Short mmCIF file of C-alpha atoms and ligand atoms in Angstrom, two decimals:
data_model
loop_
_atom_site.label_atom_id
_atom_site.label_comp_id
_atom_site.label_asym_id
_atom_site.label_seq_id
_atom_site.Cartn_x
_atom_site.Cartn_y
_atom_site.Cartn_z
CA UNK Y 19 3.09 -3.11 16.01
CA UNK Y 20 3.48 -6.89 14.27
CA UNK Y 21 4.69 -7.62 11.43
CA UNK Y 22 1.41 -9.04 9.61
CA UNK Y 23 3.11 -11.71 8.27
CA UNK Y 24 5.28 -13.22 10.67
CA UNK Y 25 4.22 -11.41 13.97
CA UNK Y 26 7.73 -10.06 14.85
CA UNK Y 27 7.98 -6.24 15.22
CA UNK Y 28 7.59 -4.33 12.26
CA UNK Y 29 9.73 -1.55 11.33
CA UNK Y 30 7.49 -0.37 8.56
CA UNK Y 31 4.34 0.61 8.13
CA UNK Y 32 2.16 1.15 4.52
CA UNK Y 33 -0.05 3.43 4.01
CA UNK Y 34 -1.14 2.62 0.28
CA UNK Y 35 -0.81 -1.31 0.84
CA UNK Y 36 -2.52 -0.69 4.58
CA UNK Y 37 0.51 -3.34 5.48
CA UNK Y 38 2.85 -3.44 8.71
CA UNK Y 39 5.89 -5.21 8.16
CA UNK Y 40 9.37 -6.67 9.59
CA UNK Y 41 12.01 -5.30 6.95
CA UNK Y 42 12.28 -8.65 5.38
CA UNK Y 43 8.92 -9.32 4.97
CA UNK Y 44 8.94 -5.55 3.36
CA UNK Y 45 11.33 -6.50 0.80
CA UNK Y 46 9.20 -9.27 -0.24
CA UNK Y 47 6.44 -6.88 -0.95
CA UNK Y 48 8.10 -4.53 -2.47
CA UNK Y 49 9.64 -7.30 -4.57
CA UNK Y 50 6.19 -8.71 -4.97
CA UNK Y 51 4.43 -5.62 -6.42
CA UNK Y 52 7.40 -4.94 -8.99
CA UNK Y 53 7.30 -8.42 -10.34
CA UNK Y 54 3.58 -7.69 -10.73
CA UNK Y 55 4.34 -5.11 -12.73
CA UNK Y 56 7.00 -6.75 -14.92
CA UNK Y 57 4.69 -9.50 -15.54
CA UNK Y 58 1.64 -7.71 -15.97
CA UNK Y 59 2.49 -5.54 -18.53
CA UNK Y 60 5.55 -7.80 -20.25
CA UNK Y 61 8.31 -5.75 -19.17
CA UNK Y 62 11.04 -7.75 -19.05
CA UNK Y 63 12.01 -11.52 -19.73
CA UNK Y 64 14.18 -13.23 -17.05
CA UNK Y 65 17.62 -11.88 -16.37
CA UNK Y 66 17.27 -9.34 -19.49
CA UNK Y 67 19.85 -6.89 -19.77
CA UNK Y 68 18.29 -3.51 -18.49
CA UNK Y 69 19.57 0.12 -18.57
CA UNK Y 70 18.07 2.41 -15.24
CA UNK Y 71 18.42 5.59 -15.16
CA UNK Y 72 19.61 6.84 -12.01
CA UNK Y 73 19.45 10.12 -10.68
CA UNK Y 74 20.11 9.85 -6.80
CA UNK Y 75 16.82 10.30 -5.55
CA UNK Y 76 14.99 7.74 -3.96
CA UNK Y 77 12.87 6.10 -6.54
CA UNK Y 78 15.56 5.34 -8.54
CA UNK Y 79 18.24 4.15 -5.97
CA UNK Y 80 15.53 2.02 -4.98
CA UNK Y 81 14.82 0.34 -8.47
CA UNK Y 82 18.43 -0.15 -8.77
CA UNK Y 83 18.28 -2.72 -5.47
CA UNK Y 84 15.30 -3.86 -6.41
CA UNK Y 85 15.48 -5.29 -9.96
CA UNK Y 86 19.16 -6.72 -9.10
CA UNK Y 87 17.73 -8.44 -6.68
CA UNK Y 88 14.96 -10.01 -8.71
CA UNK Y 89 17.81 -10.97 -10.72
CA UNK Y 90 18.11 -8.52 -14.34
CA UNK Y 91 21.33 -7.50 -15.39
CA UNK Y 92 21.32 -3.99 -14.46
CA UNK Y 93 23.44 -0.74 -16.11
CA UNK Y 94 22.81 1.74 -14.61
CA UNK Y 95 22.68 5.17 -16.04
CA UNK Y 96 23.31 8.61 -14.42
CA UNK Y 97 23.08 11.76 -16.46
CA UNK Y 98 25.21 14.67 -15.07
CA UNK Y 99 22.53 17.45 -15.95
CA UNK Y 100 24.92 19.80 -15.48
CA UNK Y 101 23.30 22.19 -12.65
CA UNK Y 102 26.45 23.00 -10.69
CA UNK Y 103 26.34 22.18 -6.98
CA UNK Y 104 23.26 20.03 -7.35
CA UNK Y 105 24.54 17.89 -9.88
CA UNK Y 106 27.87 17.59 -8.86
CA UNK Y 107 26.59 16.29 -5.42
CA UNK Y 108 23.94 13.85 -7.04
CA UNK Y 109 26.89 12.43 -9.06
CA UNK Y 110 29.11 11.93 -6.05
CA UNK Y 111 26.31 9.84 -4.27
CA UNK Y 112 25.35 7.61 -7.07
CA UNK Y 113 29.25 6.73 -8.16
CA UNK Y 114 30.34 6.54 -4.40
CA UNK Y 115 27.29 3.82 -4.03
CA UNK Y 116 28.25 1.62 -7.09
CA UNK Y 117 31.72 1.63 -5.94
CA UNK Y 118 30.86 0.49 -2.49
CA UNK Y 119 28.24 -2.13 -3.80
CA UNK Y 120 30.49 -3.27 -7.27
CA UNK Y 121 27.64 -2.58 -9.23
CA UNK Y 122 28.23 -1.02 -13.31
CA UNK Y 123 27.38 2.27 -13.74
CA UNK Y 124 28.10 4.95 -16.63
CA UNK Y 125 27.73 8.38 -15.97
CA UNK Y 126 27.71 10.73 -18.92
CA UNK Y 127 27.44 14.58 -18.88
CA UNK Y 128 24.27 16.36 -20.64
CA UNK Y 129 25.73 19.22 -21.96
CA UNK Y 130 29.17 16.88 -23.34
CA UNK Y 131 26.56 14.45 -24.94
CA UNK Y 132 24.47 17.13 -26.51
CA UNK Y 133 26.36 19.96 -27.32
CA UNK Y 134 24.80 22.40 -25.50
CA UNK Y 135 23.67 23.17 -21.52
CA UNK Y 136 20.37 23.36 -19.99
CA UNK Y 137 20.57 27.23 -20.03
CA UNK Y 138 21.33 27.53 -23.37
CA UNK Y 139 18.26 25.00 -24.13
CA UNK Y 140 16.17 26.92 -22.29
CA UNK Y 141 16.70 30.08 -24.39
CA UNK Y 142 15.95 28.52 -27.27
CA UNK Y 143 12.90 26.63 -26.07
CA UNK Y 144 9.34 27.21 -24.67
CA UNK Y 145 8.98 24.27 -22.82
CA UNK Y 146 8.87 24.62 -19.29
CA UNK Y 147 11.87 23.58 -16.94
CA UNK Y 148 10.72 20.24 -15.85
CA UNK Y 149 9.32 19.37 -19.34
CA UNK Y 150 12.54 20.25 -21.15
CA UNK Y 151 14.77 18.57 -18.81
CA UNK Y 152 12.09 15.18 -19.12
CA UNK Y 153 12.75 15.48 -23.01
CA UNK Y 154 16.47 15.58 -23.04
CA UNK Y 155 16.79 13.25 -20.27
CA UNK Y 156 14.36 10.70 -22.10
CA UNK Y 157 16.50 11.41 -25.49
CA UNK Y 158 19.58 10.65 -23.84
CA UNK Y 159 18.43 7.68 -22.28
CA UNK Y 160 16.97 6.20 -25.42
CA UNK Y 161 20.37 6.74 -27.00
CA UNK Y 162 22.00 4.93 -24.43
CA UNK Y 163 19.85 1.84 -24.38
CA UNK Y 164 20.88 1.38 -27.89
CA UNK Y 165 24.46 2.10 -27.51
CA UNK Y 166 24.82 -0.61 -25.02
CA UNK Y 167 23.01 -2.96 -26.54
CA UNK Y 168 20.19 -3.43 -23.18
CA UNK Y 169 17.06 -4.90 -23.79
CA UNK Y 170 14.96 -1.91 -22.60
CA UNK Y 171 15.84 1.34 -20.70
CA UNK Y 172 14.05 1.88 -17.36
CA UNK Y 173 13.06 4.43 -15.20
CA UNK Y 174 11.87 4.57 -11.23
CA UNK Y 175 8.66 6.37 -11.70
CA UNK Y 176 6.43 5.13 -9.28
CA UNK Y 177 2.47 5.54 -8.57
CA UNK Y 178 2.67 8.93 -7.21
CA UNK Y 179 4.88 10.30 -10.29
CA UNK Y 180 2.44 8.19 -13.06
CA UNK Y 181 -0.83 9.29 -11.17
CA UNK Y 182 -0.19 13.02 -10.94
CA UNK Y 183 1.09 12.80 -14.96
CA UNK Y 184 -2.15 11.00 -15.63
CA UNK Y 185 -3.77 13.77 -13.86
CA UNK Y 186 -1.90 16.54 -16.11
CA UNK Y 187 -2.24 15.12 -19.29
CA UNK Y 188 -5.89 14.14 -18.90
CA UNK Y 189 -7.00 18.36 -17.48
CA UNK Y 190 -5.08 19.44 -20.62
CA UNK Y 191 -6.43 16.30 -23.29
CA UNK Y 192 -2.78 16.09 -23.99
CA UNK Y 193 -3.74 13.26 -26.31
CA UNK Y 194 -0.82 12.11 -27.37
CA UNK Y 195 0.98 11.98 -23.97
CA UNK Y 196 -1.76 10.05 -23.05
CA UNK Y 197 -1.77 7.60 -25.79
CA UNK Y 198 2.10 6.61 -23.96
CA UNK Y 199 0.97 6.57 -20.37
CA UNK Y 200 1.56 2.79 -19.88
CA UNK Y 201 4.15 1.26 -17.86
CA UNK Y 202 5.78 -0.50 -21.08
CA UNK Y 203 6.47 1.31 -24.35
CA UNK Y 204 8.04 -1.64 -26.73
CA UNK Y 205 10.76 -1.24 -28.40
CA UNK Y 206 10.94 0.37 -32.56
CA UNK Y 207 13.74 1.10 -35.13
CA UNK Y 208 15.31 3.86 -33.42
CA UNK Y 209 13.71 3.30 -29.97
CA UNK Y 210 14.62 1.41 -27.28
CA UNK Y 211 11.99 -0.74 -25.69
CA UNK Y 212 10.94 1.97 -22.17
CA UNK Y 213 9.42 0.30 -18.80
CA UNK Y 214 8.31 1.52 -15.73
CA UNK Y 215 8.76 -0.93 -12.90
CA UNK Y 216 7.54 0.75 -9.64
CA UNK Y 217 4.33 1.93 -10.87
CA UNK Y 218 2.30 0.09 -8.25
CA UNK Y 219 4.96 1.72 -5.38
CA UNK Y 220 4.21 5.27 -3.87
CA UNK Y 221 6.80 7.57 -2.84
CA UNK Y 222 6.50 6.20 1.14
CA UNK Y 223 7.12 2.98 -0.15
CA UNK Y 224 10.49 3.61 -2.37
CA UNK Y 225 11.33 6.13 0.69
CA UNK Y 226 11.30 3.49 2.92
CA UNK Y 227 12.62 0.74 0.97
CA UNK Y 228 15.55 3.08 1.16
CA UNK Y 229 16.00 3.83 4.77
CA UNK Y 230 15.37 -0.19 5.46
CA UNK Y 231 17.65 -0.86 3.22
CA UNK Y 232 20.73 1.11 3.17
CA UNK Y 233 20.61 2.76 0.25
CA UNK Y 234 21.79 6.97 0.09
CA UNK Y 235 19.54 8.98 -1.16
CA UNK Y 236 20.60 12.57 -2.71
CA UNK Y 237 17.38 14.91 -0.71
CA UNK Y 238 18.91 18.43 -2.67
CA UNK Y 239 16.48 19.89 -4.13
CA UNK Y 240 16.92 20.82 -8.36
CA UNK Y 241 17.11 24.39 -8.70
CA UNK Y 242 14.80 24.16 -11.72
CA UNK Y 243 11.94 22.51 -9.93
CA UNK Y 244 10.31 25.03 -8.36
CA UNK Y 245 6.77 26.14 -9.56
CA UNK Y 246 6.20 22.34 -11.39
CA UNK Y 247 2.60 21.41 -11.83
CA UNK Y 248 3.48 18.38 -11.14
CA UNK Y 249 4.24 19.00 -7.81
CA UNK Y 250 0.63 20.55 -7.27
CA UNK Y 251 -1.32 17.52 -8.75
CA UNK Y 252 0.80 15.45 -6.71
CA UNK Y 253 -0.60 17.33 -3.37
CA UNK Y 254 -4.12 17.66 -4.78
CA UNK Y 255 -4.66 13.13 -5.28
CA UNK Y 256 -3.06 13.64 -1.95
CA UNK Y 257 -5.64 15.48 -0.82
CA UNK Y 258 -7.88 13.40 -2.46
CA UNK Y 259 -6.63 10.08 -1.58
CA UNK Y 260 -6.44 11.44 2.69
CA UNK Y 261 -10.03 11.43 2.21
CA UNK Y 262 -10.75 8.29 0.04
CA UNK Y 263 -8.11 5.78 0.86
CA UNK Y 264 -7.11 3.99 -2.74
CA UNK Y 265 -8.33 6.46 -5.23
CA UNK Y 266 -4.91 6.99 -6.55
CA UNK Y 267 -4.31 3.53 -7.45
CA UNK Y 268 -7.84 3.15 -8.73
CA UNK Y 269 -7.49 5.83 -10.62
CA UNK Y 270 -4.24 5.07 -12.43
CA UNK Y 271 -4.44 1.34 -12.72
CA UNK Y 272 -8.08 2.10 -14.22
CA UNK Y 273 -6.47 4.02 -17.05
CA UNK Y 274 -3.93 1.74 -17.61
CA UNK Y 275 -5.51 -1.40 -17.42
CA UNK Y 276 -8.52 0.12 -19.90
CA UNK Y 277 -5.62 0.88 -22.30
CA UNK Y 278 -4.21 -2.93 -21.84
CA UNK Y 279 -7.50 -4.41 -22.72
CA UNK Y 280 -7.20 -2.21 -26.03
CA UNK Y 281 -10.61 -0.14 -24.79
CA UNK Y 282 -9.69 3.51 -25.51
CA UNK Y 283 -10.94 5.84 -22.68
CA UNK Y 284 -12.23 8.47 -25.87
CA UNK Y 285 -15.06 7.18 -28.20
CA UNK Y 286 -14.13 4.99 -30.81
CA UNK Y 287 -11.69 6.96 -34.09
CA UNK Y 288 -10.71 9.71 -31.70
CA UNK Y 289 -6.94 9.44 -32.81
CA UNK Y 290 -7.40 9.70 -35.86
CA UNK Y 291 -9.87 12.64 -35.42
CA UNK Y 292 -7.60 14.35 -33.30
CA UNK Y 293 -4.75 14.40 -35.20
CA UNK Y 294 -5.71 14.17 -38.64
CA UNK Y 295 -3.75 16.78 -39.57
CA UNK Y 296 -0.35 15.27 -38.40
CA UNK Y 297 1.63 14.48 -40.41
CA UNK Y 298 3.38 11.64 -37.33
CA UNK Y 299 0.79 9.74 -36.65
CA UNK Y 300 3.26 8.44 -33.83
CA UNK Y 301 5.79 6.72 -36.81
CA UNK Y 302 7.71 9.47 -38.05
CA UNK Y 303 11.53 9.59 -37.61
CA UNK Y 304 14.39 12.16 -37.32
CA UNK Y 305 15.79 12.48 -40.13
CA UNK Y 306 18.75 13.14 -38.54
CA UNK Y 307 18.83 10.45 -35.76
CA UNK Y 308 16.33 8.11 -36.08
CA UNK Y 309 14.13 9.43 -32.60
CA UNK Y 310 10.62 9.29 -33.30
CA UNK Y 311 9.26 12.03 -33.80
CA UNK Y 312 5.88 14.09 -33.83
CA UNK Y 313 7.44 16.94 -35.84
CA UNK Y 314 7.78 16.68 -39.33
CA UNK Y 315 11.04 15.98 -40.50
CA UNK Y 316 13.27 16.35 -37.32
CA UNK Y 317 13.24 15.35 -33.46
CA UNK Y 318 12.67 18.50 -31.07
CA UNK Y 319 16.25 17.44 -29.59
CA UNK Y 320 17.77 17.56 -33.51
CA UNK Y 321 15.88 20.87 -33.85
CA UNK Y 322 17.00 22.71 -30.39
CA UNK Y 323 20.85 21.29 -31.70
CA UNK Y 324 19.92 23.88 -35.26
CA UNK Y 325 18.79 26.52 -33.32
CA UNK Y 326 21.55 26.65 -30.62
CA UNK Y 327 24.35 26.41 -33.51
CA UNK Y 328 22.72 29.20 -34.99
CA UNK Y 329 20.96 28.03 -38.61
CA UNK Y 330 17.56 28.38 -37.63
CA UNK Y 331 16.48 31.98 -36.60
CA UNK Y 332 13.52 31.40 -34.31
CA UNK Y 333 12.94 29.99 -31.00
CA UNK Y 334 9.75 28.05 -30.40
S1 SF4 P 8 13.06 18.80 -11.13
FE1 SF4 P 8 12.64 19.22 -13.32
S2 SF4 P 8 14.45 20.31 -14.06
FE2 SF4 P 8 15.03 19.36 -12.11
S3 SF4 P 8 15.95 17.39 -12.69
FE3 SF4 P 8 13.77 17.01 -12.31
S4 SF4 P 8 12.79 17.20 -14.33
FE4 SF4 P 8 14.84 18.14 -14.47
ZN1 ZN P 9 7.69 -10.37 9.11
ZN1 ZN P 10 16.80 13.82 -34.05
#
């Protein structure tokens, strides 16, 4: 095995790219398809001040390498979700890694920031797990762009993770999911500007950007995640792409790049059809903090905050 570039001995093979590579010549790929991105879609302007969330896991230890290395200013971002064991470990990796690299990183606790824990959430919520957690987590996030002043707030979401949401929202027309499935959501009053670098990585990639490069990786597994769909539609475009080699990419990057030449994928007035009796039309704020907002008057967070101190009497 050769390195395609350089004909030394690779170390890494790609499926998705169909590329073998030396671990330097890796990095340039992988450093090649995320400037892509940035460029592409307008994500970022030279050495602009970025806030990553970081978790532990692999996509987003990965981004944190990777867009130092392509030279942004990076904060990173953990949020301690507050799931005992799990979380305190996930913590522990991601502070014990900035230490040893010298690298800024604020870690703020979920429950502490909110007022309330994922349990208690969850009773007063009918979201499922995954989509809960995704909501506060995004909230949270958004909040913290602002706070410290970063020119957009990222997250490691890569080609697997967009493809199999692209997959979800489109079987359920969840229209207005759909309308934000882009790898840059700019910035608004109240809203920090949201990117997603690694879209045109898959999970081998980012899992072997890792290993190459050094970088822990927390493998527990969230106690919460079991039964997620999208865990299933991430092993069906498996399936799929095992059989047809590329679809996944074609398949996402056809979406988004339809949605970057301004074509919508529905006929022509669907929004407005579709939601003509919202009252959001994707600009309404919290009245209480500013989030945007497809409920009326108040942010889901803002309205799971009433509920759990008690002044509204239904869950739902
Ligand atoms: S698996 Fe689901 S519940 Fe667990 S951290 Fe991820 S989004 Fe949250
Ligand atoms: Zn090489
Ligand atoms: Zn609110």
């Amino acid at each position: 095995m050769k390195c395609t570039v350089c004909r030394e001995p690779a170390s890494v093979k790609t499926q998705h790219h169909r590329g073998l590579f030396c671990r330097d010549h890796f990095r340039d790929h992988v450093l090649r398809q995320v400037s892509r991105v940035i460029d592409r879609y307008r994500l970022l302007a030279p050495g602009e001040r970025v806030l990553l969330g970081v978790s532990g896991g692999k996509d987003s230890m990965a981004a944190w390498d990777i867009l130092r290395r392509l030279g942004y200013d990076v904060l990173a971002f953990h949020i301690n979700n507050g799931f005992g064991e799990h979380s305190a470990q996930s913590e522990a990796l991601v502070r014990e890694f900035a230490a040893q690299r010298g690298w800024a990183l604020e870690i703020v606790s979920m429950t502490r920031t909110l007022g309330f824990d994922f349990e208690t959430a969850r009773l007063h919520s009918r979201r499922p797990a995954c989509g809960l957690c995704g909501t506060l987590k995004r909230y949270v996030l958004n909040q913290a762009g602002l706070r410290f002043h970063c020119d957009a707030v990222a997250t490691g979401h890569n080609l697997d993770d967009e493809s199999a949401l692209l997959l979800g929202n489109l079987l359920h027309w969840h229209d207005e999911y759909l309308r934000r499935q882009y790898p840059l959501a700019p910035a608004e009053p109240g809203m920090a500007r949201k990117i997603k670098p690694l879209v045109r990585l898959t999970d081998e990639e980012t899992r072997q950007y890792a290993a190459q490069f050094c970088i822990p990786v927390f493998a527990g597994r969230c106690p919460h995640s079991r039964g997620a769909t999208s865990h299933a539609h991430k092993r069906i475009l498996a399936g799929i792409e095992r059989e047809f080699s590329g679809t996944i990419a074609q398949f996402y990057f056809g979406y988004v790049e339809r949605v970057r030449a301004g074509r919508p994928v529905a006929p022509p007035g669907w929004r407005r059809e579709a939601r003509a009796d919202s009252p959001s039309d994707a600009t309404a704020r919290c009245a209480e903090c500013g989030y945007k907002t497809l409920h009326r008057d108040r942010c889901y967070v803002c309205t799971l905050k009433r509920r759990v101190a008690g002044s509204e009497a239904h869950a739902g």
